[in-house]
Coordinates of C-alpha atoms in Angstrom, one line a residue:
Chain W
M140 CA -153.3 -29.1 87.4
E141 CA -150.4 -30.8 85.6
I142 CA -151.5 -29.3 82.2
L143 CA -150.5 -25.8 83.4
S144 CA -146.8 -26.5 83.6
F145 CA -143.9 -24.2 82.8
N146 CA -143.5 -26.1 79.6
L147 CA -146.9 -24.9 78.5
F148 CA -145.9 -21.3 78.5
I149 CA -142.7 -22.2 76.6
S150 CA -144.6 -24.1 73.8
A151 CA -147.1 -21.2 73.7
L152 CA -144.3 -18.9 72.7
R153 CA -143.3 -21.3 70.0
L154 CA -146.8 -21.7 68.7
A155 CA -147.4 -17.9 68.9
T156 CA -144.5 -17.2 66.6
P157 CA -146.1 -17.8 63.1
I158 CA -149.2 -15.9 64.3
A159 CA -147.1 -13.0 65.6
L160 CA -145.1 -12.9 62.3
V161 CA -148.3 -12.7 60.2
A162 CA -149.7 -10.1 62.6
L163 CA -146.6 -8.0 62.2
G164 CA -146.7 -8.3 58.4
E165 CA -150.3 -7.4 58.3
T166 CA -149.6 -4.4 60.6
Y167 CA -147.2 -3.1 58.0
S168 CA -149.4 -3.5 55.0
E169 CA -152.6 -2.3 56.7
R170 CA -150.8 0.7 58.1
A171 CA -150.0 1.5 54.5
G172 CA -153.7 0.9 53.5
V173 CA -153.5 -2.6 52.0
I174 CA -155.7 -5.4 53.5
N175 CA -154.0 -8.7 52.8
V176 CA -156.2 -11.8 53.4
G177 CA -153.7 -13.7 51.3
V178 CA -151.5 -14.2 54.4
E179 CA -152.8 -17.7 54.8
G180 CA -151.6 -18.7 51.3
M181 CA -148.4 -16.8 51.6
A182 CA -147.5 -18.7 54.7
L183 CA -148.4 -22.0 53.0
A184 CA -146.2 -21.0 50.1
G185 CA -143.4 -20.3 52.5
A186 CA -143.7 -23.6 54.2
L187 CA -143.8 -25.5 50.9
T188 CA -140.8 -23.6 49.5
T189 CA -138.9 -24.4 52.7
A190 CA -139.8 -28.1 52.3
V191 CA -138.7 -28.2 48.6
V192 CA -135.4 -26.4 49.0
A193 CA -134.5 -28.1 52.3
Y194 CA -135.3 -31.5 50.7
F195 CA -133.2 -31.0 47.6
T196 CA -130.3 -29.0 48.9
G197 CA -130.2 -30.1 52.5
W198 CA -129.6 -26.5 53.5
P199 CA -132.3 -25.2 55.8
W200 CA -130.8 -21.7 55.7
L201 CA -131.1 -21.5 52.0
A202 CA -134.6 -22.8 52.3
L203 CA -135.4 -20.0 54.8
I204 CA -134.2 -17.4 52.4
A205 CA -136.1 -19.0 49.5
A206 CA -139.3 -19.0 51.6
I207 CA -138.9 -15.3 52.4
G208 CA -138.4 -14.7 48.7
V209 CA -141.4 -16.6 47.6
G210 CA -143.5 -14.8 50.2
A211 CA -142.2 -11.5 49.0
L212 CA -143.1 -12.4 45.4
L213 CA -146.7 -13.2 46.4
G214 CA -146.8 -10.0 48.4
A215 CA -145.8 -8.2 45.2
L216 CA -148.5 -10.0 43.3
H217 CA -151.1 -8.9 45.8
A218 CA -149.8 -5.3 45.7
V219 CA -149.9 -5.2 41.9
W220 CA -153.4 -6.6 42.0
S221 CA -154.8 -4.4 44.8
V222 CA -152.8 -1.2 44.4
Y223 CA -152.1 -0.9 40.7
L224 CA -155.0 -2.9 39.1
R225 CA -157.4 -1.8 41.9
A226 CA -158.8 -5.2 42.5
D227 CA -160.8 -5.5 45.7
H228 CA -158.2 -6.2 48.5
V229 CA -160.1 -9.1 50.2
V230 CA -161.0 -10.7 46.8
S231 CA -157.4 -10.5 45.6
G232 CA -156.1 -12.1 48.9
A233 CA -158.7 -14.8 48.7
A234 CA -157.7 -15.5 45.1
I235 CA -154.1 -15.9 46.2
N236 CA -155.1 -18.3 49.0
L237 CA -156.9 -20.5 46.5
L238 CA -154.1 -20.3 44.0
V239 CA -151.4 -21.3 46.5
L240 CA -153.5 -24.2 47.8
G241 CA -153.9 -25.4 44.2
F242 CA -150.2 -25.2 43.6
A243 CA -149.4 -26.9 46.9
L244 CA -151.5 -29.9 46.1
F245 CA -150.2 -30.0 42.5
L246 CA -146.5 -29.6 43.3
T247 CA -146.4 -32.1 46.1
R248 CA -147.9 -34.6 43.7
V249 CA -145.4 -33.7 41.0
I250 CA -142.3 -33.7 43.3
W251 CA -143.0 -36.4 45.8
G252 CA -146.0 -38.2 44.4
W253 CA -148.0 -37.6 47.5
R254 CA -151.0 -35.3 47.5
G255 CA -150.5 -32.4 49.9
T256 CA -147.6 -33.7 52.0
S257 CA -143.8 -34.0 51.8
P258 CA -141.4 -36.5 53.3
S259 CA -139.4 -35.1 56.1
A260 CA -136.5 -32.9 55.2
P261 CA -133.6 -31.3 57.1
T262 CA -134.7 -28.5 59.5
M263 CA -133.0 -25.8 61.5
N264 CA -133.7 -25.1 65.1
A265 CA -137.1 -23.4 65.2
W266 CA -136.1 -21.5 68.3
I267 CA -133.8 -19.4 66.2
L268 CA -136.8 -18.2 64.2
V269 CA -138.7 -17.5 67.4
G270 CA -135.8 -15.2 68.4
V271 CA -135.7 -13.6 64.9
G272 CA -139.5 -13.0 65.2
L273 CA -139.2 -11.3 68.6
F274 CA -136.4 -9.1 67.5
L275 CA -138.3 -8.0 64.4
I276 CA -141.4 -7.2 66.4
G277 CA -139.4 -5.1 68.9
L278 CA -137.6 -3.3 66.1
S279 CA -140.9 -2.7 64.2
Q280 CA -142.5 -1.1 67.2
V281 CA -139.7 1.5 67.2
Y282 CA -139.6 1.8 63.3
I283 CA -143.3 2.4 62.9
F284 CA -143.7 5.0 65.8
R285 CA -140.3 6.5 66.2
T286 CA -138.8 7.0 62.8
P287 CA -139.6 9.3 59.9
W288 CA -140.1 6.2 57.6
G289 CA -142.7 4.9 60.0
L290 CA -144.4 8.3 60.0
R291 CA -144.5 8.2 56.2
L292 CA -145.9 4.7 56.3
R293 CA -148.7 5.7 58.6
V294 CA -149.6 8.8 56.6
V295 CA -150.0 6.7 53.4
G296 CA -152.6 4.6 55.2
E297 CA -154.3 7.5 56.9
H298 CA -154.3 10.2 54.3
P299 CA -152.8 9.1 51.0
R300 CA -153.5 12.4 49.2
A301 CA -151.7 14.4 51.9
A302 CA -148.8 11.9 51.6
D303 CA -148.8 12.4 47.8
T304 CA -148.8 16.1 48.2
A305 CA -145.8 15.9 50.5
G306 CA -143.9 14.0 47.9
I307 CA -144.3 10.4 49.2
N308 CA -145.0 7.9 46.4
V309 CA -148.2 6.2 47.7
Y310 CA -148.1 3.4 45.2
R311 CA -144.5 2.5 45.8
T312 CA -144.9 2.7 49.6
R313 CA -147.9 0.4 49.5
L314 CA -146.0 -2.0 47.2
A315 CA -143.0 -2.1 49.5
Y316 CA -144.9 -2.8 52.7
T317 CA -147.1 -5.4 51.1
V318 CA -144.0 -7.1 49.8
L319 CA -142.6 -6.9 53.4
N320 CA -145.9 -8.5 54.6
G321 CA -145.5 -11.3 52.1
A322 CA -141.8 -11.8 53.2
L323 CA -142.9 -12.1 56.9
C324 CA -145.6 -14.6 56.0
G325 CA -142.9 -16.6 54.1
L326 CA -140.9 -16.5 57.3
A327 CA -143.9 -17.7 59.3
G328 CA -144.3 -20.5 56.8
A329 CA -140.6 -21.4 57.2
F330 CA -141.1 -21.6 60.9
L331 CA -144.1 -23.9 60.5
F332 CA -142.0 -26.2 58.4
N333 CA -139.1 -26.2 60.7
N334 CA -141.4 -26.7 63.7
L335 CA -142.9 -29.9 62.2
G336 CA -140.1 -31.2 59.9
R337 CA -142.3 -31.8 56.9
F338 CA -145.0 -30.1 54.8
T339 CA -148.7 -30.8 54.9
D340 CA -151.3 -28.8 53.0
G341 CA -153.3 -28.0 56.2
M342 CA -150.3 -26.9 58.2
V343 CA -151.2 -23.2 58.3
G344 CA -154.7 -24.2 59.4
G345 CA -156.2 -20.7 59.8
R346 CA -153.1 -19.2 61.5
G347 CA -153.0 -16.6 58.8
F348 CA -156.5 -15.4 59.7
I349 CA -155.7 -15.7 63.4
G350 CA -152.7 -13.5 62.7
I351 CA -155.0 -10.9 61.2
A352 CA -157.2 -11.1 64.3
A353 CA -154.1 -10.7 66.5
M354 CA -153.2 -7.5 64.6
V355 CA -156.7 -6.1 65.0
V356 CA -156.7 -6.9 68.7
G357 CA -153.2 -5.4 69.0
N358 CA -154.7 -2.2 67.4
Y359 CA -152.2 -2.1 64.6
R360 CA -149.2 -2.0 66.9
P361 CA -146.5 -4.7 66.8
L362 CA -146.0 -5.3 70.6
P363 CA -149.7 -5.5 71.6
A364 CA -150.2 -7.7 68.5
L365 CA -147.5 -10.0 69.9
A366 CA -149.3 -10.1 73.2
A367 CA -152.5 -11.1 71.4
A368 CA -150.6 -13.7 69.3
Y369 CA -149.2 -15.1 72.5
L370 CA -152.7 -15.6 73.9
F371 CA -153.6 -17.5 70.7
G372 CA -150.4 -19.5 70.9
F373 CA -151.2 -20.3 74.5
V374 CA -154.6 -21.6 73.6
D375 CA -153.1 -23.6 70.8
A376 CA -150.6 -25.2 73.2
L377 CA -153.3 -25.8 75.8
Q378 CA -155.5 -27.4 73.2
M379 CA -152.9 -30.0 72.4
R380 CA -152.7 -31.0 76.0
L381 CA -156.4 -31.1 76.5
Q382 CA -156.7 -33.8 73.8
D383 CA -156.1 -36.4 76.5
Y384 CA -159.2 -35.2 78.4
I385 CA -161.8 -34.1 75.8
P386 CA -162.6 -35.3 72.2
S387 CA -159.9 -33.9 70.0
Q388 CA -162.5 -32.2 67.7
F389 CA -163.5 -30.0 70.6
S390 CA -160.0 -29.1 71.6
L391 CA -159.1 -28.4 68.0
M392 CA -162.0 -25.9 67.9
L393 CA -160.6 -23.8 70.8
P394 CA -158.2 -21.5 69.0
Y395 CA -160.9 -20.7 66.4
F396 CA -163.6 -20.1 68.9
L397 CA -161.3 -17.9 70.9
T398 CA -160.5 -15.8 67.8
V399 CA -164.2 -15.2 67.2
I400 CA -164.9 -14.3 70.8
V401 CA -161.9 -12.1 71.1
L402 CA -162.8 -10.2 67.9
A403 CA -166.4 -9.9 69.0
G404 CA -165.5 -8.6 72.5
F405 CA -162.7 -6.3 71.3
L406 CA -163.8 -4.5 68.2
G407 CA -165.1 -1.1 67.7
K408 CA -162.1 0.1 69.7
A409 CA -159.5 -0.5 67.0
Q410 CA -158.3 2.6 65.2
V411 CA -158.5 1.4 61.6
P412 CA -156.3 3.3 59.1
K413 CA -158.6 5.6 57.4
A414 CA -157.7 4.8 53.8
L415 CA -157.6 1.0 54.5
G416 CA -158.7 -1.0 51.5
K417 CA -159.5 2.0 49.4
P418 CA -157.7 2.3 46.0
Y419 CA -155.7 5.5 45.6
V420 CA -156.2 7.3 42.3
K421 CA -153.7 10.0 41.6
E422 CA -155.2 13.3 40.6
Q423 CA -155.0 13.9 36.8
G424 CA -153.3 17.2 36.3
Chain L
M100 CA -175.3 -5.4 24.8
R101 CA -174.5 -5.0 28.5
W102 CA -173.9 -8.7 29.0
I103 CA -171.1 -8.8 26.5
R104 CA -169.4 -6.0 28.3
E105 CA -169.8 -7.9 31.5
T106 CA -168.8 -11.3 30.3
G107 CA -166.0 -10.1 28.0
P108 CA -163.4 -9.7 30.7
V109 CA -164.4 -13.0 32.3
V110 CA -163.9 -14.9 29.0
G111 CA -160.6 -13.0 28.6
A112 CA -159.5 -14.0 32.1
I113 CA -160.4 -17.7 31.5
T114 CA -158.5 -17.7 28.3
L115 CA -155.5 -16.1 30.0
A116 CA -155.7 -18.6 32.8
L117 CA -155.8 -21.5 30.4
G118 CA -152.7 -20.1 28.7
V119 CA -150.8 -19.7 31.9
G120 CA -152.1 -23.1 32.9
A121 CA -150.6 -24.6 29.7
I122 CA -147.3 -23.0 30.5
V123 CA -147.3 -24.5 34.0
T124 CA -148.2 -27.9 32.5
A125 CA -145.3 -27.7 30.0
L126 CA -142.9 -26.5 32.6
T127 CA -143.7 -29.4 35.0
G128 CA -143.0 -31.8 32.1
Y129 CA -146.5 -32.8 31.1
S130 CA -147.9 -32.9 27.6
V131 CA -150.1 -29.9 27.0
P132 CA -152.3 -31.3 24.3
Q133 CA -152.9 -34.5 26.2
V134 CA -153.8 -32.8 29.4
F135 CA -156.3 -30.4 27.7
R136 CA -157.8 -33.2 25.6
H137 CA -158.4 -35.4 28.6
L138 CA -159.6 -32.4 30.6
A139 CA -162.3 -31.6 27.9
V140 CA -163.3 -35.2 27.2
G141 CA -163.3 -36.1 30.9
A142 CA -165.6 -33.3 31.7
F143 CA -168.0 -33.4 28.6
G144 CA -167.1 -36.5 26.7
D145 CA -170.4 -38.4 27.1
W146 CA -173.6 -38.3 29.1
Y147 CA -172.1 -40.0 32.1
R148 CA -169.1 -37.7 32.2
L149 CA -171.4 -34.6 31.8
A150 CA -173.4 -35.9 34.7
Q151 CA -170.3 -36.2 36.8
T152 CA -169.4 -32.6 35.9
L153 CA -172.9 -31.4 36.9
T154 CA -172.9 -33.5 40.1
Q155 CA -169.8 -31.6 41.2
A156 CA -171.2 -28.3 40.0
T157 CA -174.4 -28.7 42.1
P158 CA -172.9 -27.8 45.5
I159 CA -170.8 -25.1 43.9
I160 CA -173.9 -23.4 42.6
F161 CA -175.2 -23.1 46.1
T162 CA -171.8 -22.0 47.6
S163 CA -171.3 -19.5 44.8
L164 CA -174.7 -18.0 45.5
S165 CA -173.8 -17.9 49.2
F166 CA -170.6 -15.9 48.4
L167 CA -172.2 -13.5 46.0
I168 CA -175.3 -12.6 48.1
A169 CA -173.0 -11.5 50.9
F170 CA -170.7 -9.8 48.4
R171 CA -173.6 -7.8 47.0
A172 CA -174.2 -6.5 50.4
G173 CA -170.5 -5.6 50.8
L174 CA -169.6 -8.5 53.0
F175 CA -167.2 -11.5 52.5
N176 CA -168.5 -14.9 53.3
I177 CA -165.3 -16.9 53.2
G178 CA -166.9 -19.6 55.5
A179 CA -169.3 -21.3 53.1
E180 CA -167.4 -24.6 53.7
G181 CA -168.5 -24.7 57.4
Q182 CA -172.1 -23.7 56.6
L183 CA -172.2 -26.4 54.0
Y184 CA -171.1 -29.0 56.6
M185 CA -173.8 -27.8 59.1
G186 CA -176.4 -27.9 56.4
A187 CA -175.3 -31.4 55.2
F188 CA -175.4 -32.8 58.7
F189 CA -178.8 -31.4 59.8
A190 CA -180.4 -32.4 56.5
A191 CA -179.2 -35.9 57.1
W192 CA -180.5 -35.7 60.7
A193 CA -184.0 -34.7 59.4
G194 CA -183.6 -37.5 56.8
F195 CA -183.1 -40.4 59.2
S196 CA -185.1 -39.1 62.1
F197 CA -188.4 -38.2 60.6
Q198 CA -191.0 -40.4 58.9
L199 CA -192.6 -38.3 56.1
P200 CA -194.2 -38.8 52.7
P201 CA -191.8 -38.6 49.7
V202 CA -191.9 -35.0 48.1
L203 CA -192.5 -33.4 51.5
H204 CA -189.6 -35.2 53.2
P205 CA -186.7 -33.8 51.1
I206 CA -188.2 -30.4 51.3
V207 CA -188.2 -30.6 55.1
C208 CA -184.6 -31.8 55.0
L209 CA -183.6 -29.0 52.7
L210 CA -185.2 -26.5 55.1
F211 CA -183.3 -28.1 58.0
G212 CA -180.1 -27.7 56.1
A213 CA -180.9 -24.1 55.2
A214 CA -181.7 -23.3 58.8
A215 CA -178.5 -24.9 60.1
G216 CA -176.4 -23.0 57.6
A217 CA -178.4 -19.8 58.4
V218 CA -177.5 -20.0 62.0
W219 CA -173.8 -20.4 61.0
G220 CA -174.2 -17.3 58.8
F221 CA -176.2 -15.3 61.3
I222 CA -173.5 -15.5 64.0
P223 CA -170.8 -13.7 62.0
G224 CA -173.5 -11.4 60.5
W225 CA -174.6 -10.3 64.0
L226 CA -171.0 -10.0 65.2
R227 CA -170.1 -7.9 62.2
A228 CA -173.2 -5.6 62.4
K229 CA -173.3 -5.2 66.2
R230 CA -169.7 -5.7 67.3
G231 CA -167.7 -4.8 64.2
A232 CA -165.9 -8.1 64.0
N233 CA -164.3 -8.7 60.6
E234 CA -166.6 -11.2 58.9
F235 CA -163.9 -12.6 56.7
V236 CA -162.0 -13.7 59.8
T237 CA -165.0 -14.9 61.8
T238 CA -166.7 -16.8 58.9
M239 CA -163.4 -18.6 58.3
M240 CA -162.9 -19.4 62.0
L241 CA -166.5 -20.7 62.3
S242 CA -165.8 -22.9 59.3
Y243 CA -163.1 -24.8 61.2
V244 CA -165.5 -25.0 64.2
A245 CA -168.2 -26.5 62.0
I246 CA -166.0 -29.0 60.3
N247 CA -164.6 -30.2 63.7
F248 CA -168.1 -30.2 65.3
T249 CA -169.7 -32.3 62.5
S250 CA -166.7 -34.7 62.6
W251 CA -167.2 -35.2 66.3
L252 CA -170.9 -35.9 65.7
V253 CA -170.2 -38.9 63.6
A254 CA -166.9 -40.0 65.1
P255 CA -166.7 -43.2 67.3
G256 CA -168.1 -42.1 70.7
G257 CA -170.1 -39.3 69.0
P258 CA -173.9 -39.3 69.1
F259 CA -174.5 -40.1 65.5
H260 CA -171.7 -42.6 64.7
G261 CA -173.8 -44.7 62.3
T262 CA -171.6 -47.4 60.8
A263 CA -168.6 -49.3 62.1
W264 CA -166.4 -48.9 59.0
A265 CA -166.5 -45.2 58.5
N266 CA -167.2 -41.9 60.3
Q267 CA -170.7 -41.3 59.0
T268 CA -174.4 -41.3 59.9
V269 CA -176.8 -44.1 59.0
R270 CA -178.5 -43.7 55.6
I271 CA -181.4 -41.3 55.3
A272 CA -184.9 -42.7 54.6
T273 CA -185.7 -43.4 51.0
S274 CA -188.5 -40.9 51.2
A275 CA -186.0 -38.2 51.9
Q276 CA -183.7 -38.8 49.0
F277 CA -183.5 -36.6 45.9
P278 CA -184.2 -38.9 42.9
R279 CA -181.3 -39.4 40.5
L280 CA -181.5 -38.0 37.0
L281 CA -179.3 -40.5 35.2
R282 CA -179.0 -44.3 35.7
G283 CA -175.6 -45.1 37.2
A284 CA -174.7 -41.5 37.9
Q285 CA -174.9 -39.6 41.2
L286 CA -176.5 -36.6 39.5
S287 CA -179.7 -35.8 41.3
W288 CA -182.6 -33.3 41.6
G289 CA -180.1 -31.2 43.6
L290 CA -179.0 -29.7 40.4
I291 CA -182.5 -28.6 39.4
V292 CA -183.1 -27.2 42.9
G293 CA -179.8 -25.3 42.6
V294 CA -180.8 -23.7 39.3
L295 CA -184.2 -22.8 40.7
V296 CA -182.6 -21.3 43.8
A297 CA -180.3 -19.3 41.6
F298 CA -183.3 -17.8 39.8
L299 CA -184.9 -17.1 43.2
V300 CA -181.7 -15.3 44.4
W301 CA -181.7 -13.3 41.1
Y302 CA -185.3 -12.3 41.7
L303 CA -184.7 -11.4 45.3
L304 CA -181.6 -9.2 44.4
F305 CA -182.9 -7.4 41.4
R306 CA -186.7 -7.5 41.5
T307 CA -187.6 -6.9 45.2
P308 CA -187.2 -3.9 47.5
R309 CA -185.3 -6.1 49.9
G310 CA -182.7 -6.9 47.2
Y311 CA -182.5 -3.3 46.4
E312 CA -181.7 -2.5 50.0
L313 CA -179.1 -5.3 50.2
R314 CA -177.3 -4.0 47.1
A315 CA -177.6 -0.4 48.3
V316 CA -175.8 -1.4 51.6
G317 CA -173.1 -3.1 49.5
Q318 CA -172.6 -0.1 47.2
N319 CA -172.5 2.6 49.8
P320 CA -173.5 1.9 53.4
L321 CA -173.4 5.6 54.4
A322 CA -175.7 6.7 51.6
A323 CA -178.0 3.7 52.3
E324 CA -178.2 4.7 55.9
Y325 CA -179.0 8.2 55.0
G326 CA -181.7 7.0 52.6
G327 CA -183.4 5.3 55.5
I328 CA -182.2 1.8 55.0
N329 CA -181.4 -0.2 58.1
V330 CA -177.8 -1.2 57.4
T331 CA -177.4 -3.3 60.5
R332 CA -180.4 -5.5 59.7
N333 CA -179.4 -5.9 56.1
M334 CA -175.9 -6.9 57.0
I335 CA -177.2 -9.6 59.3
L336 CA -179.8 -10.7 56.8
A337 CA -177.2 -10.9 54.0
L338 CA -174.9 -13.3 55.9
T339 CA -177.8 -15.3 57.3
L340 CA -179.1 -15.8 53.7
A341 CA -175.5 -16.6 52.6
G342 CA -175.3 -19.3 55.3
A343 CA -178.7 -20.6 54.4
L344 CA -177.7 -21.0 50.7
A345 CA -174.5 -22.8 51.6
G346 CA -176.4 -25.0 54.0
M347 CA -178.8 -25.9 51.2
G348 CA -175.8 -26.9 49.1
G349 CA -174.8 -29.3 51.9
A350 CA -178.3 -30.6 52.2
A351 CA -178.3 -31.2 48.4
E352 CA -175.1 -33.2 48.8
T353 CA -176.6 -35.3 51.5
L354 CA -180.0 -35.9 49.9
G355 CA -178.8 -36.4 46.3
T356 CA -175.2 -37.6 46.3
H357 CA -174.2 -39.4 49.5
R358 CA -177.6 -40.2 51.1
R359 CA -176.0 -39.8 54.5
F360 CA -173.6 -37.4 56.2
I361 CA -170.0 -38.4 55.9
E362 CA -167.2 -36.8 57.8
L363 CA -165.0 -34.4 55.7
F364 CA -167.1 -35.2 52.6
S365 CA -166.4 -31.9 50.9
P366 CA -163.3 -31.6 48.7
G367 CA -163.6 -27.8 49.1
Y368 CA -166.9 -26.9 47.6
G369 CA -167.2 -24.0 50.0
W370 CA -163.9 -22.5 48.8
D371 CA -165.0 -23.1 45.3
G372 CA -168.0 -20.9 46.0
I373 CA -165.6 -17.9 46.5
A374 CA -164.2 -18.6 43.1
G375 CA -167.7 -19.2 41.6
G376 CA -169.1 -16.0 43.0
L377 CA -166.2 -14.0 41.7
I378 CA -166.1 -15.6 38.3
A379 CA -169.8 -15.0 37.9
R380 CA -169.0 -11.4 38.9
A381 CA -171.6 -11.8 41.6
H382 CA -174.5 -12.5 39.2
P383 CA -176.8 -15.3 40.4
L384 CA -177.4 -16.7 36.9
G385 CA -173.7 -16.4 36.1
A386 CA -173.1 -18.5 39.2
I387 CA -174.7 -21.5 37.4
L388 CA -172.2 -21.2 34.5
A389 CA -169.3 -20.6 36.8
A390 CA -170.2 -23.6 38.9
V391 CA -170.5 -25.8 35.8
M392 CA -167.0 -24.6 34.7
M393 CA -165.6 -25.5 38.1
G394 CA -167.4 -28.8 38.2
A395 CA -165.9 -29.5 34.7
L396 CA -162.4 -28.6 36.0
R397 CA -162.9 -31.0 38.9
A398 CA -164.3 -33.9 36.9
G399 CA -161.9 -33.2 34.0
G400 CA -159.0 -33.1 36.4
Q401 CA -159.9 -36.5 37.8
A402 CA -160.1 -37.9 34.3
V403 CA -156.6 -36.5 33.6
D404 CA -155.4 -38.2 36.7
R405 CA -157.1 -41.5 35.9
A406 CA -155.6 -41.5 32.5
G407 CA -152.2 -41.1 34.1
V408 CA -151.5 -38.0 32.1
A409 CA -151.0 -35.5 35.0
P410 CA -152.2 -35.0 38.7
A411 CA -155.8 -33.9 39.1
D412 CA -154.6 -31.0 41.1
L413 CA -153.5 -29.3 37.9
A414 CA -157.1 -28.3 37.6
A415 CA -156.9 -26.6 40.9
V416 CA -154.0 -24.6 39.7
I417 CA -155.9 -23.5 36.6
Q418 CA -158.9 -22.6 38.8
G419 CA -156.7 -20.5 41.0
L420 CA -155.3 -18.7 37.9
V421 CA -158.8 -18.1 36.6
I422 CA -159.8 -16.4 39.8
L423 CA -156.7 -14.4 40.0
F424 CA -157.3 -13.0 36.5
V425 CA -161.0 -12.5 36.9
V426 CA -160.6 -10.4 40.0
A427 CA -158.5 -7.8 38.3
P428 CA -160.7 -6.5 35.4
E429 CA -158.2 -3.7 35.0
L430 CA -155.7 -6.3 33.8
I431 CA -157.8 -7.4 30.9
R432 CA -158.6 -3.8 30.1
Y433 CA -154.9 -3.1 30.1
F434 CA -154.2 -5.9 27.6
R435 CA -157.1 -4.7 25.5
R436 CA -155.7 -1.2 25.4
L437 CA -152.3 -2.6 24.4
V438 CA -153.8 -4.5 21.5
R439 CA -155.9 -1.6 20.4
R440 CA -153.0 0.8 20.6
K441 CA -150.9 -1.4 18.3
K442 CA -153.8 -1.7 15.8
L443 CA -154.4 2.0 15.6
G444 CA -150.8 3.0 15.9
D445 CA -151.8 5.3 18.6
I446 CA -149.5 7.4 20.7
E447 CA -149.7 7.0 24.4
L448 CA -151.7 9.8 25.9

């Protein structure tokens, strides 16, 4: 079949990138014990920031840095809420998603006068970001499992009290990796903008949640999560080509359907960090 | 006075959010007094405007109940939007396919909507209980599936493409429609049904053994299991009920507001339900108030926009801030401690 061309595998890699970046970020924060459902909103904020900065300065590189920064700030917000103020992790993440969506609709109106979309703005080659993503994922696989810092990260998620006893600051570790998660989501958002060339409020379209699914399927490991993300990217790429053959509504459903099926078929086997989603309260002494 | 202790932080959060919202308004160059005046007048200024607020609050009552019933059982139903669409379509289908006497017809339609939503809640419930699949991912994913599926049903070439000028079904029978409550406004019996259902959910959760079991599963599944409660079954039930409630919300939209199913009709009522459930602190009767507040923000926001004062989406920003502050009760407590400390001149312990 002509759909299954070499090109398909290439565009699958491209479409897998934002999912893989979110999955990587979520791997870090969940390894530290923080569930972050706000990835969807953080990626959207990254995309919007890229659009705004690229539009006004014409410098896509500056836009990229700004997107990472805004993502990191939102990561910090989520960390303060879930780690320090002990809000429910999922609830805090959902709140961030709604907040960012509200801001996106509002700011696009304020800046460009269009609800939820931007005009086109200068972009950089999205393949550079694909490369950056692959590099970071490879690096993270080594970092998490082969370095003392990675060990500390994992202990904080598995047994925070033991980590605390060993002199690791549980709160600060969780803050740091949730910020990192936000930054990676910002990067994912920057990719989405550079891939399309303009901003729309639906451009993340569930890829944040699919990224979480990829992380679960990858069993909290960066390289297997990349493989899962590639599968989702592949279906996304396939879906676009199938639109010539079946009603677009059905092809659009495919990635979401696949996510549900994969999660359903896979789970129970994942080794969830033991302290995931649980607030840590220091012993009063 | 338990309810003061419960609502205090929420009122604090709303005040804080309005304050930050005012700062955002000022920073983006809009007039704070103008925006807030139009927001209030637009939402509550006269009977017609109040009706608009309540019209938009109606589906949010249902989706808030949907979120909170799952939340009480320790689950996250992020997919009320999709369940709402399923309910709205199947209620419409029952509305234009059947010939039934008045009173009975809308009830049948409502049940069809509830059933369609229930199926859309059962699937992630079953997958969570039996297969361990994260319900906050699957409900979200199934939402996209439902929105696309219902769009296809009424798209050109789809089986229920009812009118040439828009992607929608034909009108439902007059016998199936919810009567309107105010001449010239879209407000319908849907609101009354929503309030009744909220009381039913309250009764179920707090006055029946079933509700006790649901809440026990939510508070501590291991202890519930040990106490002889079937956790698996209650998880599935919770998400099925959540789906049914959101589906009824969609049905109420069809029967009362639009009188047909329209592609992409919801401006995000399903997502508002997450906010509503949280602002209500998962209390069914609080959900009514929370939904009215959000309906007011929507209707008021539109008035602000029409008056050319600021974009309607400013209301969405305020709503986002309210949720953010509501979900962190520690934040309000922290502020309160700060204030109290200053008053008493206390030394930090």
